[in-house]
Coordinates of C-alpha atoms in Angstrom, one line a residue:
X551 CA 33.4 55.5 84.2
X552 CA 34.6 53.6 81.7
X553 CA 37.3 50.8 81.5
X554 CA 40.3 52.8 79.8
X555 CA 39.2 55.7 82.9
X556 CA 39.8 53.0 85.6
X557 CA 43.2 51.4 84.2
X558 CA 44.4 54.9 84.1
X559 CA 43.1 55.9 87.8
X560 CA 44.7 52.7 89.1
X561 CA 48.0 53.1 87.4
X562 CA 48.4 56.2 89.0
X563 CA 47.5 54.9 92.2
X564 CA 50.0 52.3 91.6
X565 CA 53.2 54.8 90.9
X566 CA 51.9 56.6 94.1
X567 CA 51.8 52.9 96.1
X568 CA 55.5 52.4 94.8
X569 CA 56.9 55.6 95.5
X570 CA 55.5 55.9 98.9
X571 CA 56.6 52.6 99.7
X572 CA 60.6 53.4 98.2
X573 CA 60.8 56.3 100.1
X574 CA 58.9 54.4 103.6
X575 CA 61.7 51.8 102.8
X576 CA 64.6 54.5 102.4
X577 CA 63.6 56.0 105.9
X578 CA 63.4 52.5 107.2
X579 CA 66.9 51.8 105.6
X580 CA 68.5 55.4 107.0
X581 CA 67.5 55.1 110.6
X582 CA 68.4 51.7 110.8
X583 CA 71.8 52.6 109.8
X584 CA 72.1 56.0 110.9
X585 CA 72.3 57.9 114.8
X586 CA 69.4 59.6 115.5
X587 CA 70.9 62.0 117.9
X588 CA 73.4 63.2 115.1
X589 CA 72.9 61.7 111.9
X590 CA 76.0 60.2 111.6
X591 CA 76.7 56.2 110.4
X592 CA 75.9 54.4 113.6
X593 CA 78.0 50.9 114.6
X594 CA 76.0 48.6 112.2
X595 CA 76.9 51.4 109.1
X596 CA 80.8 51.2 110.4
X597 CA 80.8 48.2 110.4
X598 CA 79.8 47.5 106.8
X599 CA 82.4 50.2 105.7
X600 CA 85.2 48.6 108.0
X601 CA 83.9 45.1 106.2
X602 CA 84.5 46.6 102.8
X603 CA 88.1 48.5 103.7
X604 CA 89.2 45.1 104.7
X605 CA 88.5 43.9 102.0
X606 CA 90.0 46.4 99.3
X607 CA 92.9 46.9 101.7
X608 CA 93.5 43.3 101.6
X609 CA 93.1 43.3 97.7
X610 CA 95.5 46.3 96.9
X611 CA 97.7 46.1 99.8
X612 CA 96.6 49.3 101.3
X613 CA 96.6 51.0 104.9
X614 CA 93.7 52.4 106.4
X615 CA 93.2 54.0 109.9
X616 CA 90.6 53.9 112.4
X617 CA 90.3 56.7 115.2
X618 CA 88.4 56.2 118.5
X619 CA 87.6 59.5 120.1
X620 CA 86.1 59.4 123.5
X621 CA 85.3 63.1 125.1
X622 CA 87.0 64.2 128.1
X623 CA 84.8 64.5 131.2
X624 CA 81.6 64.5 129.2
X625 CA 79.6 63.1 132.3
X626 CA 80.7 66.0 134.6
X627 CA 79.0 68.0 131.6
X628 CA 76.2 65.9 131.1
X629 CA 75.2 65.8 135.2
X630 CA 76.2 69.4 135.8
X631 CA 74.6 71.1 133.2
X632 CA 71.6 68.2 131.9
X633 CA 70.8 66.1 129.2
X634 CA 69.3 68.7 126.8
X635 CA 72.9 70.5 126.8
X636 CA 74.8 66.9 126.6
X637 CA 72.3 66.9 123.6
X638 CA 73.4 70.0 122.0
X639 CA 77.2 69.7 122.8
X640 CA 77.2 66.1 121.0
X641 CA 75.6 67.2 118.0
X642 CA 77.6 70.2 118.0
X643 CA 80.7 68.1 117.8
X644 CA 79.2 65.5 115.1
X645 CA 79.2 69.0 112.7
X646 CA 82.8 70.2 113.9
X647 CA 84.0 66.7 112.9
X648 CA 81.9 66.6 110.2
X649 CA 83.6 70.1 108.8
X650 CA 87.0 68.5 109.7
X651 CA 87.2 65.6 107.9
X652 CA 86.8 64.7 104.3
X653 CA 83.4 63.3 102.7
X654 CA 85.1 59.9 101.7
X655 CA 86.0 59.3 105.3
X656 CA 83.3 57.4 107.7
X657 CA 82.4 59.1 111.2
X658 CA 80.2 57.6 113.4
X659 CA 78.5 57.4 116.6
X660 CA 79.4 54.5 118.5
X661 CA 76.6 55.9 121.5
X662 CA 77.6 57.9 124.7
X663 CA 80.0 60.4 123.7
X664 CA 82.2 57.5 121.5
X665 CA 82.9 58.5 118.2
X666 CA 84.9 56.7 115.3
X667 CA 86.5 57.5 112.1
X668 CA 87.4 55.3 109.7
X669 CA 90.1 57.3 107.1
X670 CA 91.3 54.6 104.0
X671 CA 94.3 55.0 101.7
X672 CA 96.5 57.0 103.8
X673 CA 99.4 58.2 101.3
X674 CA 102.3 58.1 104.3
X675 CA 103.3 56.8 107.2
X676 CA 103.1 60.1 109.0
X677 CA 99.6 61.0 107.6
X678 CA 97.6 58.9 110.8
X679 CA 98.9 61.4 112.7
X680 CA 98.7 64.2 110.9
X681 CA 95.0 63.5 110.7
X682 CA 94.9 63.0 114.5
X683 CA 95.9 66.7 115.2
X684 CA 93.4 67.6 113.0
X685 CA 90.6 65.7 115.0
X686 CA 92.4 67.2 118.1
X687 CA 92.5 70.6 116.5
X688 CA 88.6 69.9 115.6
X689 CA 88.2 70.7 119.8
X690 CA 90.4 73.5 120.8
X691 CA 87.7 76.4 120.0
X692 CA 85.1 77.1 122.6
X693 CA 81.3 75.3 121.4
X694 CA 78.8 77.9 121.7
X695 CA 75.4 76.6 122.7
X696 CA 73.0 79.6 123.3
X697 CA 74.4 81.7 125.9
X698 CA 76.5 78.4 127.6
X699 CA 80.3 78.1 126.0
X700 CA 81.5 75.0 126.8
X701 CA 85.9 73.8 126.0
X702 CA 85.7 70.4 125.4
X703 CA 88.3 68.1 124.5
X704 CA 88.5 64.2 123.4
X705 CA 91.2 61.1 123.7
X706 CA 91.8 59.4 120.8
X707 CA 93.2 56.2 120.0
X708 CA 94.3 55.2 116.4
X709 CA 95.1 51.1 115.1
X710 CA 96.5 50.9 111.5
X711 CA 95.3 47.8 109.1
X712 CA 96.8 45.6 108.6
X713 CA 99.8 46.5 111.3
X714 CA 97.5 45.8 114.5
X715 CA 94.7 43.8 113.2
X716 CA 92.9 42.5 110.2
X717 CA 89.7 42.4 111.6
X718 CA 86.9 44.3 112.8
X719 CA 86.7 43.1 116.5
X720 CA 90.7 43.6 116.5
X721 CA 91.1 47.6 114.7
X722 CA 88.1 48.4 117.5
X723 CA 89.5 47.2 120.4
X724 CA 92.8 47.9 119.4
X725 CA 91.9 51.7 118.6
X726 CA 90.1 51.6 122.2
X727 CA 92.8 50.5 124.4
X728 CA 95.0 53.7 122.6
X729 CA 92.2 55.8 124.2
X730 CA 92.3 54.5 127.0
X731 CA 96.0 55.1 127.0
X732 CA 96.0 58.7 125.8
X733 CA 93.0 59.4 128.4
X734 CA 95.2 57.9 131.6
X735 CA 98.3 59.2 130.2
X736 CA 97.0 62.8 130.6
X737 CA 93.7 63.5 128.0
X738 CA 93.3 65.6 125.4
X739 CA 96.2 63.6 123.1
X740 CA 96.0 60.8 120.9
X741 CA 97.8 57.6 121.1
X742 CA 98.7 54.8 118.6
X743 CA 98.4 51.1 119.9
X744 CA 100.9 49.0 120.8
X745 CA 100.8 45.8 121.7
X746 CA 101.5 46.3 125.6
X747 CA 98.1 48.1 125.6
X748 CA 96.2 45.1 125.4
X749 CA 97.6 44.2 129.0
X750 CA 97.2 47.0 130.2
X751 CA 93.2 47.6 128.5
X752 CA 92.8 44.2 130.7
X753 CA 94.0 45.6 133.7
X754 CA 91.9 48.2 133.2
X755 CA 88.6 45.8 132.8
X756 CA 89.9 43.6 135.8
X757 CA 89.6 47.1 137.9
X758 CA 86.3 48.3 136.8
X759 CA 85.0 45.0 137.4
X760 CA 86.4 44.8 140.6
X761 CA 85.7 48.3 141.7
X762 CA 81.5 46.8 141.7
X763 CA 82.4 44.4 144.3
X764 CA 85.2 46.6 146.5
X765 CA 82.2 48.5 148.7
X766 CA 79.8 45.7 149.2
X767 CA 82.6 42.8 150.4
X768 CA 84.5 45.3 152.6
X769 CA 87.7 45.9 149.7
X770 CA 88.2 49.3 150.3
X771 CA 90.0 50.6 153.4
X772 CA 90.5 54.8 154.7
X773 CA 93.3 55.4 156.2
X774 CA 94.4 59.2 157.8
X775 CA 97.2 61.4 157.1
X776 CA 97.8 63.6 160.2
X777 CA 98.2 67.5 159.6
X778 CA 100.3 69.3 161.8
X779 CA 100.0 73.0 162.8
X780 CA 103.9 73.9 161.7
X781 CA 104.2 76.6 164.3
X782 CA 103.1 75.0 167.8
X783 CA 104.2 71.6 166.4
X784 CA 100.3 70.3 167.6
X785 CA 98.0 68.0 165.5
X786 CA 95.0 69.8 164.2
X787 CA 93.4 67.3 161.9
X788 CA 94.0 64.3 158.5
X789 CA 93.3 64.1 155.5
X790 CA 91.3 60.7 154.3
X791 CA 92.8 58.7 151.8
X792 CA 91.1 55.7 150.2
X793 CA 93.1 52.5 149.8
X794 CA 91.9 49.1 148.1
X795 CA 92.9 45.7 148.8
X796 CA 91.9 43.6 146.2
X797 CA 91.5 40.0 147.0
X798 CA 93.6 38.9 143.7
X799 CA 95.6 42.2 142.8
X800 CA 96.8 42.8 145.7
X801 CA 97.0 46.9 146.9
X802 CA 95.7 48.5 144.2
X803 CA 97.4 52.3 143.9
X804 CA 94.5 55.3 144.1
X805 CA 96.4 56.5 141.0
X806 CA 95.4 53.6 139.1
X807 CA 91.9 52.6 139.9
X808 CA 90.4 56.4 140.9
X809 CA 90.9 57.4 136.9
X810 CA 89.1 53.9 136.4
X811 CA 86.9 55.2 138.3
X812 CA 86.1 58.8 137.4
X813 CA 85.7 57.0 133.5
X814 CA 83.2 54.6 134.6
X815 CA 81.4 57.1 137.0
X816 CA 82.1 54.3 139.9
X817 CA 84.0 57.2 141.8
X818 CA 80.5 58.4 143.0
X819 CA 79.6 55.4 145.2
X820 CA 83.1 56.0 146.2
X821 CA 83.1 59.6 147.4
X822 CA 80.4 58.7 149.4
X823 CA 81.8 56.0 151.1
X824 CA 84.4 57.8 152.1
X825 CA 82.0 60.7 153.4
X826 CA 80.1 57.6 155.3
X827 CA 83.4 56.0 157.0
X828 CA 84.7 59.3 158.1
X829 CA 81.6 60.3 160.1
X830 CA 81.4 56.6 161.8
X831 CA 85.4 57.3 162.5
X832 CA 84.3 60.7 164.0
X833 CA 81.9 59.3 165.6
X834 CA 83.5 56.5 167.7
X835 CA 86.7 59.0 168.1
X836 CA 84.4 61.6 170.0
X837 CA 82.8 58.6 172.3
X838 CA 86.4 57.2 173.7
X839 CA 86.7 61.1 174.4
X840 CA 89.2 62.1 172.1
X841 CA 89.9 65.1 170.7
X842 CA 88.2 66.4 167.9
X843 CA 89.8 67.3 165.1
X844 CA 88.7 68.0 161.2
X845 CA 88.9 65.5 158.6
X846 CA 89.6 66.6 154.5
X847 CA 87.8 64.9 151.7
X848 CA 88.7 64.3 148.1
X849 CA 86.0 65.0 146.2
X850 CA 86.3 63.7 142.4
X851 CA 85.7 65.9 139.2
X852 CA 82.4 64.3 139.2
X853 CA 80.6 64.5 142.2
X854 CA 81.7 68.0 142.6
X855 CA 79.9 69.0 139.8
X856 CA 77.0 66.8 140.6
X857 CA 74.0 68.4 141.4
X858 CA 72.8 66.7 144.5
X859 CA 76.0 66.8 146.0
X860 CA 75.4 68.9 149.1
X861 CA 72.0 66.6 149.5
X862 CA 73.9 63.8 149.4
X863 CA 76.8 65.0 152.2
X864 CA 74.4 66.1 155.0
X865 CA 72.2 63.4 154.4
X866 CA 75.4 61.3 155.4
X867 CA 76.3 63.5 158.6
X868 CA 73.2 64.6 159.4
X869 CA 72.5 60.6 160.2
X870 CA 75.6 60.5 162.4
X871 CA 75.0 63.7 163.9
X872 CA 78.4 65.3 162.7
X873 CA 78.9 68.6 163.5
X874 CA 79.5 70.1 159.6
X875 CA 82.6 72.2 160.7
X876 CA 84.3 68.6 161.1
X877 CA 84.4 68.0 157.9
X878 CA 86.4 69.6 155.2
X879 CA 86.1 69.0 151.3
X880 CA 89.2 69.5 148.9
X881 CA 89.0 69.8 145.0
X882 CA 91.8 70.5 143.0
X883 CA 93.2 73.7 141.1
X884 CA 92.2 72.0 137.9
X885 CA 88.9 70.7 138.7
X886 CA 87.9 74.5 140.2
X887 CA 89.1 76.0 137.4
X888 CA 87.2 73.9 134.9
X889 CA 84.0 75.9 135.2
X890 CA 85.0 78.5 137.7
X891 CA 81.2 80.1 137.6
X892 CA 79.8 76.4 138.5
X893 CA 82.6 75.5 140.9
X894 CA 82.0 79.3 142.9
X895 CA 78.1 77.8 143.0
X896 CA 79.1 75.3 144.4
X897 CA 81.3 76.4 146.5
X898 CA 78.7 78.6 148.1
X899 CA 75.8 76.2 148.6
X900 CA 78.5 73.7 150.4
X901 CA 79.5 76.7 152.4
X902 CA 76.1 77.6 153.2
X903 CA 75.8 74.0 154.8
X904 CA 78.3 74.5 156.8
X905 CA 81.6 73.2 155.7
X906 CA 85.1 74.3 154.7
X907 CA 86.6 73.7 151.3
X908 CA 90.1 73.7 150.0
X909 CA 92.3 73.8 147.0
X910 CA 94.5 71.1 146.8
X911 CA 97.6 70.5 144.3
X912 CA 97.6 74.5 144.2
X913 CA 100.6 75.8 141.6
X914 CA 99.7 72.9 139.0
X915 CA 97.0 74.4 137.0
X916 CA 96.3 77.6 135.5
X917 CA 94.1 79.7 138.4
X918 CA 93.0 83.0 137.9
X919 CA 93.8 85.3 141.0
X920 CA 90.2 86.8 140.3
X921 CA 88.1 83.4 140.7
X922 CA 90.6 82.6 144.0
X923 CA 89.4 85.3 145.6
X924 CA 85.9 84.9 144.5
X925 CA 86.1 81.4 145.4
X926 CA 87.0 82.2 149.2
X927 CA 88.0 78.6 150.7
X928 CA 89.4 77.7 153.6
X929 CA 92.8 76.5 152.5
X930 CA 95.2 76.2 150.0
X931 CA 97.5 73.4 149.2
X932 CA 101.0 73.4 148.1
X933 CA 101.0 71.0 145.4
X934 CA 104.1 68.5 146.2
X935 CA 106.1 69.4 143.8
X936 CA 106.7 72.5 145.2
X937 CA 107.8 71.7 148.2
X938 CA 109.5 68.7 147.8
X939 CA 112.0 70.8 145.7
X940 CA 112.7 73.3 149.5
X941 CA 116.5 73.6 149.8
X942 CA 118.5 76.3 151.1
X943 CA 120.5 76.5 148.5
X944 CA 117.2 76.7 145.8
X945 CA 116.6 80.1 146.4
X946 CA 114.1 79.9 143.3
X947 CA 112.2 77.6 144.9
X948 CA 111.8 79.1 148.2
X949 CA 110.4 82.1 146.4
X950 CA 108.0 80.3 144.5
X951 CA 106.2 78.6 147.6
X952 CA 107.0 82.3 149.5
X953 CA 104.9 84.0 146.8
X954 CA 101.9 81.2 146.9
X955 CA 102.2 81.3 151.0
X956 CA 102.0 85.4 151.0
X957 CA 98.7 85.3 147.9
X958 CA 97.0 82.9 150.4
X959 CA 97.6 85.2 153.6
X960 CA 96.4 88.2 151.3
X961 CA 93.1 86.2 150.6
X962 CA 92.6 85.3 154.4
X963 CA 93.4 81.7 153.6
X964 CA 95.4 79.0 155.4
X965 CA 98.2 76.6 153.2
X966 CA 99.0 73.2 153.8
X967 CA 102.2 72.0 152.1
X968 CA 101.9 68.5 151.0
X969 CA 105.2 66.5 150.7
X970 CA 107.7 68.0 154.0
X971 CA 110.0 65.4 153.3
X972 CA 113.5 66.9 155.1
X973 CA 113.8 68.8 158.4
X974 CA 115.7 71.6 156.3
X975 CA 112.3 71.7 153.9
X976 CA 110.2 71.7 157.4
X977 CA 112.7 74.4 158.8
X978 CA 111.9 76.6 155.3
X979 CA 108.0 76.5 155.2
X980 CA 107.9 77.8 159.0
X981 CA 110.5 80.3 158.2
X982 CA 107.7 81.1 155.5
X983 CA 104.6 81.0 157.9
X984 CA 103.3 77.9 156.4
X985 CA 100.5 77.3 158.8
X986 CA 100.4 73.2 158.7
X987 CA 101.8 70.5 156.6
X988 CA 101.4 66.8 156.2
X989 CA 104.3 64.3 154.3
X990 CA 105.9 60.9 155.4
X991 CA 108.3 62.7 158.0
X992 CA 105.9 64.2 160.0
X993 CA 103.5 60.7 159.7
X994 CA 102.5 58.3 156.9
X995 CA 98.9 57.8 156.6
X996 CA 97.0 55.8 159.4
X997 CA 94.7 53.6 159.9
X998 CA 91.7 54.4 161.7
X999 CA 92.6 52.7 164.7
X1000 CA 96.0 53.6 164.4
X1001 CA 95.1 57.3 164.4
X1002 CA 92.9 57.1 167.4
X1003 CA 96.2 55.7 169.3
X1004 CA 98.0 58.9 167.7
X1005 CA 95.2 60.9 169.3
X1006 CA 95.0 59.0 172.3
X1007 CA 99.2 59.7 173.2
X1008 CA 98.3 63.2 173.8
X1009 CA 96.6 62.3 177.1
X1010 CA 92.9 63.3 175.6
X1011 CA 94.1 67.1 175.9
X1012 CA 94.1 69.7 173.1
X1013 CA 97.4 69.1 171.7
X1014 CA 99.7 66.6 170.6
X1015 CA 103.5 67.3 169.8
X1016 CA 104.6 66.8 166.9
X1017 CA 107.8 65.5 166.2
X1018 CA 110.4 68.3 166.4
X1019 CA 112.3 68.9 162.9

């Protein structure tokens, strides 16, 4: 081989070396700035494109918008139905937005379920939100994966530049504390920041924070709403309510730290606290000879569609030697309706371990009559609302909780009425053949202790009088 044959055999070994090593480095370069999951910009690729907005913006005295979309109860989807489906249903939405948006706009995975798009030059004040029901609108068709359809949904929270922040760290947290506001304020909506968000995004930190310590240093407290039987006037059980007593907030409110909670997935240790409290309160109730009664549960979106739930529950009361049938679990309409095939799954293996289940804040959601009586619970609950509008002179009214009271005799279920706040509304729902109620007239909700005394007036026999309407 001769000299001009090896220059020519090395140059092309040469081109080959330098191609291979542009396109290693060009793979190199792409995941390092790209999800792998989805293929979308990842945080350090937004980041240069938010660095460079910033910049023109500042230079041409331009507005830009920055969305961050968090999806609604991803985690229930992600427990209940695995990882390879979370999978799917994320990449799945990367495409929708993907087909939603235009190819000079930036969308990218932040990780989790946290997406972000960054939209620059917007021609008109109104156009954020224009492009905000778009994103919204992005969700609104079912996601077919294989044979599963899933409805999903997202919060989204929007900051403008430069009118609430001129930097990076500012448009991002800004843009989360709006989704954090359009998730508490009822999901599935988008919010713009203002400035009282930042407060309230700290109030919000403060709680998840807290909610950590709240089990372990004895925070949290149960207390016990009695339920009355409305006919014979007699006690025939509570509902346990969780209460926190935070050492620097003061009472916290369920309705403001149990959303923290379902967000941060916190609720879980939760649930099962409560679950563990009320079987030592059943417990020390049956030894001073009291009579037994059965206890409701809330159980959050999340741990109802967890899959060792019913595991996890007799676990609990199997170690305290609870009779089952002492214990009552409630979901609401809107969690049961969710994924009514799942939530009739589930209804059956906790029924096959021996407990009762309601449906609470009934009238509120969109049931189908079908999946009720597929479902077969124990109970149905008059959402509040409901009753606390009972007056003789509301003839509408009475025919509304009539009609719910009369479905839930037809389907060999018992209803509760929450709220009973008047003898005349008391007076209505047994004209109706209500079978029990709970509210503030009847009793507000107990301590432990305190509900042991209310047991303890009826002499340790079978019934306790309830005060007459």
């Amino acid at each position: 081989m001769n000299v001009l044959t090896v220059a020519l055999v090395l140059s092309i070994l040469d081109s080959r070396l330098e191609r291979s090593a542009t396109l290693y480095t060009r793979s190199l370069q792409y995941q390092a700035t790209h999800d792998a999951l989805t293929g979308l910009p990842n945080r350090y690729l937004l980041t240069d494109r938010l660095c460079h907005a910033i910049e023109r913006g500042a230079r041409a005295k331009t507005r830009f918008a920055l969305y961050f979309i968090d999806l609604d109860a991803f985690k229930v989807i992600n427990d209940s139905m695995g990882h390879t489906i979370g999978d799917q249903l994320l990449k799945a939405i990367a495409d929708r937005l993907r087909q939603t948006m235009r190819k000079e706009d930036t969308i990218a995975r932040l990780g989790g379920d946290e997406f972000v798009v960054l939209v620059e030059e917007l021609p008109a004040s109104g156009a954020a939100a224009h492009v905000a029901e778009k994103l919204l609108g992005a969700f609104k068709a079912d996601i077919a994966l294989g044979t599963t359809r899933i409805r999903a949904s997202a919060s989204i929270g929007i900051s403008l530049y430069p009118d609430d922040g001129t930097t990076i760290d500012a448009l991002l947290s800004h843009a989360d504390a709006a989704m954090y506001g359009a998730k508490t304020g009822g999901r599935n909506a988008y919010r713009f920041f203002e400035e009282a968000m930042n407060i309230a995004s700290k109030r919000t930190a403060d709680i998840q924070q807290g909610l950590h310590r709240a089990i372990a240093s004895g925070q949290l407290l149960l207390q016990f709403q009695p339920k009355w039987d409305c006919r014979h006037r007699t006690l025939l059980g509570a509902e346990a309510l969780v209460r926190w007593q935070h050492p620097e907030l003061g009472l916290v409110s369920p309705a403001e730290f149990i959303p923290v909670a379902e967000q941060s997935g916190q609720i879980i240790a939760i649930d099962l606290w409560v679950v563990e409290q009320v079987c030592q309160e059943l417990v020390a109730w049956l030894a001073a000879g009291l009579t037994p009664i059965r206890v409701a549960v809330n159980l959050s979106r999340i741990n109802f569609r967890s899959a060792t739930l019913v595991d996890d529950i007799t676990r609990i009361t199997d170690r305290h030697g609870i009779d089952r049938s002492a214990m009552m679990f409630e979901i609401t309409e809107s969690v049961a309706m969710e994924n009514a095939e799942e939530t009739k799954r589930t209804i059956d293996r906790l029924q096959q371990a021996g407990f009762d289940l309601a449906i609470d804040d009934f009238g509120t959601g969109y049931s189908s009559l079908s999946y009720l009586q597929q479902f077969s619970v124990r109970q149905l609950k008059v959402d509040r609302m409901f009753v606390n509008s009972l007056s003789p002179s509301d003839t509408k009214g009475t025919s509304v909780v009539a009609a719910i009271i009369n479905l839930a005799h037809a389907l060999n279920m018992d209803v509760v009425a929450e709220g009973g706040e008047t003898e005349s509304q008391l007076a209505i729902l047994e004209s109706l053949s209500c079978d029990e109620m709970q509210g503030y007239l009847l009793a507000k909700p107990l301590p432990g202790a305190d509900f042991a005394d209310l047991l303890l007036q009826a002499g340790r026999v079978d019934a306790l009088a309830m005060p007459a309407a």
